[in-house]
């Protein structure tokens, strides 16, 4: 079975990337994420800062075609092919990406060091991946209390871990 949903598997919501703007569209910009040029990418106008104060960037405010920009991955859509990377270039999101938690609905911080994680749901029945953001605590609270190791891993994954104690021989 061919799985398109493993494309750009090293990217998650909240990770900072560099992208090249490849075209302007009425709804936003098309881009190429450096190191992931084979995967489509875009930033909607509402995820581009507007110097005019508008809630979405005006076409004249889009970064120029060919320019490299700092961006943050909002989400990677892998539900149906092709996989697609959605970006934000807003300055506030570059500092701290906040996204609604799929468990409680309140904003969670997906930036490094934040309280959020991205949960990918995949099946052995076939390709496709659904993803959602969650507070670490919300996700851990919903796990079976009889499996405390799972809760500990949810709270620890991606965080700097202390070195394992040496094993005796």
PDB file of C-alpha atoms in Angstrom:
ATOM      1  CA  UNK A   1       0.000   0.000   0.000  1.00  0.00           C
ATOM      2  CA  UNK A   2       1.313   3.444  -0.925  1.00  0.00           C
ATOM      3  CA  UNK A   3       1.019   5.977   1.902  1.00  0.00           C
ATOM      4  CA  UNK A   4       1.043   9.619   0.803  1.00  0.00           C
ATOM      5  CA  UNK A   5       0.478  10.627   4.435  1.00  0.00           C
ATOM      6  CA  UNK A   6       4.131  10.155   5.400  1.00  0.00           C
ATOM      7  CA  UNK A   7       5.247  13.056   3.181  1.00  0.00           C
ATOM      8  CA  UNK A   8       6.886  15.844   5.202  1.00  0.00           C
ATOM      9  CA  UNK A   9       6.635  13.622   8.272  1.00  0.00           C
ATOM     10  CA  UNK A  10       9.269  15.703  10.051  1.00  0.00           C
ATOM     11  CA  UNK A  11       7.007  18.766  10.043  1.00  0.00           C
ATOM     12  CA  UNK A  12       4.434  19.454  12.766  1.00  0.00           C
ATOM     13  CA  UNK A  13       2.235  22.398  13.626  1.00  0.00           C
ATOM     14  CA  UNK A  14       4.221  25.110  15.372  1.00  0.00           C
ATOM     15  CA  UNK A  15       7.593  24.397  13.766  1.00  0.00           C
ATOM     16  CA  UNK A  16       9.439  27.342  12.188  1.00  0.00           C
ATOM     17  CA  UNK A  17      10.447  27.000   8.523  1.00  0.00           C
ATOM     18  CA  UNK A  18      11.786  29.116   5.670  1.00  0.00           C
ATOM     19  CA  UNK A  19       9.663  29.341   2.560  1.00  0.00           C
ATOM     20  CA  UNK A  20       9.977  30.899  -0.874  1.00  0.00           C
ATOM     21  CA  UNK A  21       6.938  32.726  -2.240  1.00  0.00           C
ATOM     22  CA  UNK A  22       6.163  31.274  -5.686  1.00  0.00           C
ATOM     23  CA  UNK A  23       2.940  33.090  -6.662  1.00  0.00           C
ATOM     24  CA  UNK A  24       0.248  35.502  -5.554  1.00  0.00           C
ATOM     25  CA  UNK A  25      -3.366  34.346  -5.557  1.00  0.00           C
ATOM     26  CA  UNK A  26      -6.551  36.272  -4.680  1.00  0.00           C
ATOM     27  CA  UNK A  27      -6.822  34.277  -1.408  1.00  0.00           C
ATOM     28  CA  UNK A  28      -3.114  34.411  -0.394  1.00  0.00           C
ATOM     29  CA  UNK A  29       0.243  33.078  -1.583  1.00  0.00           C
ATOM     30  CA  UNK A  30       1.640  29.809  -2.865  1.00  0.00           C
ATOM     31  CA  UNK A  31       5.005  28.867  -1.381  1.00  0.00           C
ATOM     32  CA  UNK A  32       7.711  26.217  -1.271  1.00  0.00           C
ATOM     33  CA  UNK A  33       9.012  25.166   2.128  1.00  0.00           C
ATOM     34  CA  UNK A  34      12.792  24.806   1.940  1.00  0.00           C
ATOM     35  CA  UNK A  35      13.685  21.143   2.190  1.00  0.00           C
ATOM     36  CA  UNK A  36      10.123  20.141   1.258  1.00  0.00           C
ATOM     37  CA  UNK A  37       9.817  21.590  -2.237  1.00  0.00           C
ATOM     38  CA  UNK A  38       7.856  18.589  -3.521  1.00  0.00           C
ATOM     39  CA  UNK A  39       4.974  19.292  -1.114  1.00  0.00           C
ATOM     40  CA  UNK A  40       2.520  22.069  -1.898  1.00  0.00           C
ATOM     41  CA  UNK A  41       2.370  24.958   0.549  1.00  0.00           C
ATOM     42  CA  UNK A  42       0.380  28.131   0.967  1.00  0.00           C
ATOM     43  CA  UNK A  43      -0.460  30.967   3.334  1.00  0.00           C
ATOM     44  CA  UNK A  44      -3.967  32.414   3.256  1.00  0.00           C
ATOM     45  CA  UNK A  45      -4.252  36.213   3.348  1.00  0.00           C
ATOM     46  CA  UNK A  46      -5.566  36.064   6.931  1.00  0.00           C
ATOM     47  CA  UNK A  47      -2.240  34.481   7.960  1.00  0.00           C
ATOM     48  CA  UNK A  48      -0.125  37.279   6.433  1.00  0.00           C
ATOM     49  CA  UNK A  49       0.365  40.528   8.402  1.00  0.00           C
ATOM     50  CA  UNK A  50      -1.415  43.581   7.033  1.00  0.00           C
ATOM     51  CA  UNK A  51       0.288  46.945   7.470  1.00  0.00           C
ATOM     52  CA  UNK A  52      -3.065  48.591   6.659  1.00  0.00           C
ATOM     53  CA  UNK A  53      -4.578  47.069   9.807  1.00  0.00           C
ATOM     54  CA  UNK A  54      -6.942  44.835   7.856  1.00  0.00           C
ATOM     55  CA  UNK A  55      -7.778  41.409   9.299  1.00  0.00           C
ATOM     56  CA  UNK A  56      -6.270  39.896   6.143  1.00  0.00           C
ATOM     57  CA  UNK A  57      -3.407  41.114   4.010  1.00  0.00           C
ATOM     58  CA  UNK A  58      -4.284  43.013   0.881  1.00  0.00           C
ATOM     59  CA  UNK A  59      -2.760  41.660  -2.350  1.00  0.00           C
ATOM     60  CA  UNK A  60      -0.297  44.582  -2.409  1.00  0.00           C
ATOM     61  CA  UNK A  61       0.890  43.530   1.087  1.00  0.00           C
ATOM     62  CA  UNK A  62       1.833  39.978   0.095  1.00  0.00           C
ATOM     63  CA  UNK A  63       5.562  39.174   0.214  1.00  0.00           C
ATOM     64  CA  UNK A  64       7.114  39.527  -3.266  1.00  0.00           C
ATOM     65  CA  UNK A  65       7.342  36.456  -5.496  1.00  0.00           C
ATOM     66  CA  UNK A  66      10.800  34.920  -5.106  1.00  0.00           C
ATOM     67  CA  UNK A  67      11.317  36.262  -1.572  1.00  0.00           C
ATOM     68  CA  UNK A  68      12.264  33.878   1.222  1.00  0.00           C
ATOM     69  CA  UNK A  69      10.206  34.397   4.364  1.00  0.00           C
ATOM     70  CA  UNK A  70      10.111  33.055   7.901  1.00  0.00           C
ATOM     71  CA  UNK A  71       6.952  31.053   8.473  1.00  0.00           C
ATOM     72  CA  UNK A  72       5.395  28.648  10.944  1.00  0.00           C
ATOM     73  CA  UNK A  73       3.554  25.476   9.978  1.00  0.00           C
ATOM     74  CA  UNK A  74      -0.129  25.823  10.902  1.00  0.00           C
ATOM     75  CA  UNK A  75      -1.052  22.341   9.778  1.00  0.00           C
ATOM     76  CA  UNK A  76      -0.163  19.648   7.307  1.00  0.00           C
ATOM     77  CA  UNK A  77      -3.190  18.256   5.565  1.00  0.00           C
ATOM     78  CA  UNK A  78      -2.742  14.559   4.879  1.00  0.00           C
ATOM     79  CA  UNK A  79      -6.360  13.415   4.873  1.00  0.00           C
ATOM     80  CA  UNK A  80      -6.566  13.115   1.081  1.00  0.00           C
ATOM     81  CA  UNK A  81      -3.720  13.312  -1.426  1.00  0.00           C
ATOM     82  CA  UNK A  82      -1.785  15.368  -2.094  1.00  0.00           C
ATOM     83  CA  UNK A  83      -0.339  16.353   1.280  1.00  0.00           C
ATOM     84  CA  UNK A  84      -0.406  20.128   1.763  1.00  0.00           C
ATOM     85  CA  UNK A  85       1.411  22.488   4.150  1.00  0.00           C
ATOM     86  CA  UNK A  86      -0.524  25.495   5.466  1.00  0.00           C
ATOM     87  CA  UNK A  87       1.663  28.321   6.731  1.00  0.00           C
ATOM     88  CA  UNK A  88       1.428  31.542   8.685  1.00  0.00           C
ATOM     89  CA  UNK A  89       3.857  34.425   8.331  1.00  0.00           C
ATOM     90  CA  UNK A  90       2.182  36.673  10.926  1.00  0.00           C
ATOM     91  CA  UNK A  91       4.722  38.126  13.356  1.00  0.00           C
ATOM     92  CA  UNK A  92       2.579  37.136  16.360  1.00  0.00           C
ATOM     93  CA  UNK A  93       2.491  33.500  15.169  1.00  0.00           C
ATOM     94  CA  UNK A  94       6.259  33.492  14.603  1.00  0.00           C
ATOM     95  CA  UNK A  95       6.657  34.418  18.277  1.00  0.00           C
ATOM     96  CA  UNK A  96       3.979  32.028  19.591  1.00  0.00           C
ATOM     97  CA  UNK A  97       1.540  29.903  17.599  1.00  0.00           C
ATOM     98  CA  UNK A  98      -1.722  29.494  19.481  1.00  0.00           C
ATOM     99  CA  UNK A  99      -4.379  27.136  18.083  1.00  0.00           C
ATOM    100  CA  UNK A 100      -7.639  25.777  19.544  1.00  0.00           C
ATOM    101  CA  UNK A 101      -7.316  22.544  21.521  1.00  0.00           C
ATOM    102  CA  UNK A 102      -9.344  19.712  19.982  1.00  0.00           C
ATOM    103  CA  UNK A 103     -10.336  18.551  23.469  1.00  0.00           C
ATOM    104  CA  UNK A 104     -11.405  21.725  25.307  1.00  0.00           C
ATOM    105  CA  UNK A 105     -11.527  24.371  22.557  1.00  0.00           C
ATOM    106  CA  UNK A 106      -9.256  26.799  24.411  1.00  0.00           C
ATOM    107  CA  UNK A 107      -6.064  28.070  22.719  1.00  0.00           C
ATOM    108  CA  UNK A 108      -2.934  25.976  23.184  1.00  0.00           C
ATOM    109  CA  UNK A 109       0.635  27.072  22.457  1.00  0.00           C
ATOM    110  CA  UNK A 110       2.150  24.876  19.733  1.00  0.00           C
ATOM    111  CA  UNK A 111       5.468  26.753  19.649  1.00  0.00           C
ATOM    112  CA  UNK A 112       8.566  25.066  21.083  1.00  0.00           C
ATOM    113  CA  UNK A 113       8.270  24.993  24.866  1.00  0.00           C
ATOM    114  CA  UNK A 114       4.498  25.465  24.688  1.00  0.00           C
ATOM    115  CA  UNK A 115       1.756  23.458  26.350  1.00  0.00           C
ATOM    116  CA  UNK A 116       0.391  21.940  23.141  1.00  0.00           C
ATOM    117  CA  UNK A 117       0.994  18.904  20.962  1.00  0.00           C
ATOM    118  CA  UNK A 118      -0.211  17.796  17.558  1.00  0.00           C
ATOM    119  CA  UNK A 119      -2.040  14.480  17.489  1.00  0.00           C
ATOM    120  CA  UNK A 120      -1.952  12.525  14.216  1.00  0.00           C
ATOM    121  CA  UNK A 121      -4.596   9.845  13.710  1.00  0.00           C
ATOM    122  CA  UNK A 122      -3.711   7.117  11.198  1.00  0.00           C
ATOM    123  CA  UNK A 123      -5.135   3.709  10.370  1.00  0.00           C
ATOM    124  CA  UNK A 124      -3.632   0.453   9.158  1.00  0.00           C
ATOM    125  CA  UNK A 125      -6.642   0.193   6.808  1.00  0.00           C
ATOM    126  CA  UNK A 126      -5.210   2.716   4.374  1.00  0.00           C
ATOM    127  CA  UNK A 127      -3.580   6.075   3.891  1.00  0.00           C
ATOM    128  CA  UNK A 128      -4.834   9.349   5.245  1.00  0.00           C
ATOM    129  CA  UNK A 129      -4.099  11.235   8.420  1.00  0.00           C
ATOM    130  CA  UNK A 130      -6.309  13.476  10.510  1.00  0.00           C
ATOM    131  CA  UNK A 131      -4.552  15.843  12.902  1.00  0.00           C
ATOM    132  CA  UNK A 132      -5.573  18.094  15.736  1.00  0.00           C
ATOM    133  CA  UNK A 133      -3.901  20.243  18.365  1.00  0.00           C
ATOM    134  CA  UNK A 134      -4.368  19.548  22.065  1.00  0.00           C
ATOM    135  CA  UNK A 135      -3.079  20.721  25.402  1.00  0.00           C
ATOM    136  CA  UNK A 136      -0.752  18.078  26.793  1.00  0.00           C
ATOM    137  CA  UNK A 137      -2.829  18.086  29.969  1.00  0.00           C
ATOM    138  CA  UNK A 138      -6.166  17.682  28.125  1.00  0.00           C
ATOM    139  CA  UNK A 139      -4.870  14.730  26.152  1.00  0.00           C
ATOM    140  CA  UNK A 140      -3.230  13.093  29.182  1.00  0.00           C
ATOM    141  CA  UNK A 141      -6.444  13.467  31.235  1.00  0.00           C
ATOM    142  CA  UNK A 142      -8.387  11.583  28.570  1.00  0.00           C
ATOM    143  CA  UNK A 143      -6.085   8.557  28.600  1.00  0.00           C
ATOM    144  CA  UNK A 144      -6.916   5.500  30.659  1.00  0.00           C
ATOM    145  CA  UNK A 145      -5.561   6.033  34.190  1.00  0.00           C
ATOM    146  CA  UNK A 146      -4.557   2.356  34.289  1.00  0.00           C
ATOM    147  CA  UNK A 147      -1.819   3.204  31.768  1.00  0.00           C
ATOM    148  CA  UNK A 148       0.178   5.901  33.611  1.00  0.00           C
ATOM    149  CA  UNK A 149       3.128   5.456  31.245  1.00  0.00           C
ATOM    150  CA  UNK A 150       1.045   6.822  28.366  1.00  0.00           C
ATOM    151  CA  UNK A 151       0.162   9.923  30.376  1.00  0.00           C
ATOM    152  CA  UNK A 152       3.803  10.476  31.276  1.00  0.00           C
ATOM    153  CA  UNK A 153       4.859  10.113  27.632  1.00  0.00           C
ATOM    154  CA  UNK A 154       2.236  12.625  26.442  1.00  0.00           C
ATOM    155  CA  UNK A 155       3.585  15.139  28.937  1.00  0.00           C
ATOM    156  CA  UNK A 156       7.212  14.405  28.018  1.00  0.00           C
ATOM    157  CA  UNK A 157       7.290  13.848  24.234  1.00  0.00           C
ATOM    158  CA  UNK A 158       9.438  16.439  22.499  1.00  0.00           C
ATOM    159  CA  UNK A 159      10.681  17.973  25.701  1.00  0.00           C
ATOM    160  CA  UNK A 160      14.299  17.797  26.796  1.00  0.00           C
ATOM    161  CA  UNK A 161      14.646  14.541  28.651  1.00  0.00           C
ATOM    162  CA  UNK A 162      17.143  13.837  31.407  1.00  0.00           C
ATOM    163  CA  UNK A 163      19.704  11.217  30.452  1.00  0.00           C
ATOM    164  CA  UNK A 164      18.765   7.649  31.232  1.00  0.00           C
ATOM    165  CA  UNK A 165      20.497   6.286  34.329  1.00  0.00           C
ATOM    166  CA  UNK A 166      23.360   3.931  33.517  1.00  0.00           C
ATOM    167  CA  UNK A 167      22.465   0.272  33.523  1.00  0.00           C
ATOM    168  CA  UNK A 168      24.509  -2.077  35.661  1.00  0.00           C
ATOM    169  CA  UNK A 169      26.055  -5.199  34.234  1.00  0.00           C
TER     170      UNK A 169
END
